[in-house]
Steps between C-alpha positions, in 0.01 A plus 500: 500500500550510119214587258535493129576884456772460765661194328490678171666804646771297653567308193497828272744663742734192523499482124529876440802539738681219302430658151611850627821383668577294169439800280713724722783226480503496134349163453276389206149385611259265312152446655273209427149533587336192676167389320303538822440799746625564841286625793266794439552426115853617457736384252796283608828426338794305482799742462845446366777756545832454323832654498866424440602324169248276338785355290727404806584134579332545857162529605376625842131472577325607826125393490232576762146401559492136378281439806291793450464672838878442565557757239456790745828394672656431168393830334655694814816323425505557130394867522783577754756321306408732219490809713851432654654375173609181633465351142668764271289576190835562305647165574641386162613162625141359598128508390301622775137426569243550769168310446237669734180301573542162329144416627332836483154382584623343827681821568212717457239293663728406785512128436809279452338319224373613170177547302449131494592432855831374375816519697744599237787321665318172455403584126831447319461123425466319184116483452544260201604232747277343760427736782663452847275348756525621853333234695562640827340841413191305391441394843543846652289710243177526722730613799693752297188615294219510736144619401477747783765716662532650853766556776388159635569363138821664490618331843379172399692498179808589711448231743437240229812595332704494801362140572607380169846626534546338816357170362666498157783766517545836355650384151192275424247771612674766315511307172132408551379861536763698306642270259247576245174339374333460178165357562303738738474842302326668803758358735837659629835473307317417181727461192247544225415303192714676273752779449349831653509850355798590726702191400445575122604848540801438722621225258491730207684768692752249607570361161530840334748629758702184493561515122897486476562502868769271656404550863201605697379544856131529596433638862136438587382701800263336746360534862318308754767227594758533769606713790335863475716729304756261405580425138647179394581353143350180408479290190208262425480191297763221474825633646839438308832544669592755220204721568551484879882588457419789258243640756739459789789685311276785439318545827678286770284449807220697346419202280306221675468135340218329654567140567368265232216356733456832685173682539624784261532291171260548233575304198217555264370784297768767637582792284888499541588136372253563215683807382841321538376214277398740228850583449718179519807661314519807743608494852186583686442548873164562618436565876251629738554778750283423774403736799325389813190690611270334756523168685399180266180459672384860427605471133322153455181635663499811270547267171219292622275790590562656162423195318172461705413864391565430140285198479223559757513859629435843398790748468269800553398407843676590840624138515626517161674812566651383826638188315652711222667710788624187658641369174705805438607514870628135458732588211591859524578694831449861445754631748793701436742286691378174309532684152871629584603153630362335185638758261853471659516128450355529156752752394778274631387209302470693174820671543672173526350391166 
């Protein structure tokens, strides 16, 4: 079980290992402190390590922790990429950047979401336009966000979702639950009511780095979807043939283009298409490298349990600590074989960029 001191120690070690590896590899690091504190009152940060030639025409950026707790897997990858010099700090042809802990609050507190209960990958929308309405989610909020939580409740949730999938089909249910919603701030997959701290910081970082650039690749590291230990490259948002072809030329069969009506398609609020849209004159490809961990039902239950804990529970109780451990286990498998499998695939992907 995870208490606040254990979570704080885990976060500090993950971040410390990254900073130490960046320093040894000759990368310049800038750290931006988050306005809120982490568990046990620790300070938390978004860190940017840069190397190569900042005046080059090409930018390569690898980011982690957009979904908070998924940063533990992403941090492992970034730290080892530095340790093994997969990205050469002396590269004169490219500007290299590693953004560590895009969502430091979720990273430290072992949540996918941020300090406002916002899923960052639903937050990158135009908030001056009318907010999207997810009518299907509205019918499910009571089920996904119960007032009490127990093993019986978790089992009931799983059966309810399974029945819906059988009746409506996986794509419909996936969009209802995971497509994002903007009307239930205490619910899951909440996109917020305005730009978050992380969105603002990441936007500023991206704009500064993209000055004068002709081409850029952003690889965002994620976990919790797919076959355990297997990493696939995906793009979210509206696909174009040119984007698909560029990705296939670079990564071949490692790139997975979900069908337009498939369960993996998220079209609103995603980071990648937003970054691409900020630089219309440059050739930008923003993709996700997603690693599988646990079966979908385990991941879904962990998200619902963590949301219940945030809204109704107490993190400092045995139940709260058990839920935190379950959330970590859903997105990060702390085993040597798993970490090695993940790193080898990540190194293969990055080396092809």
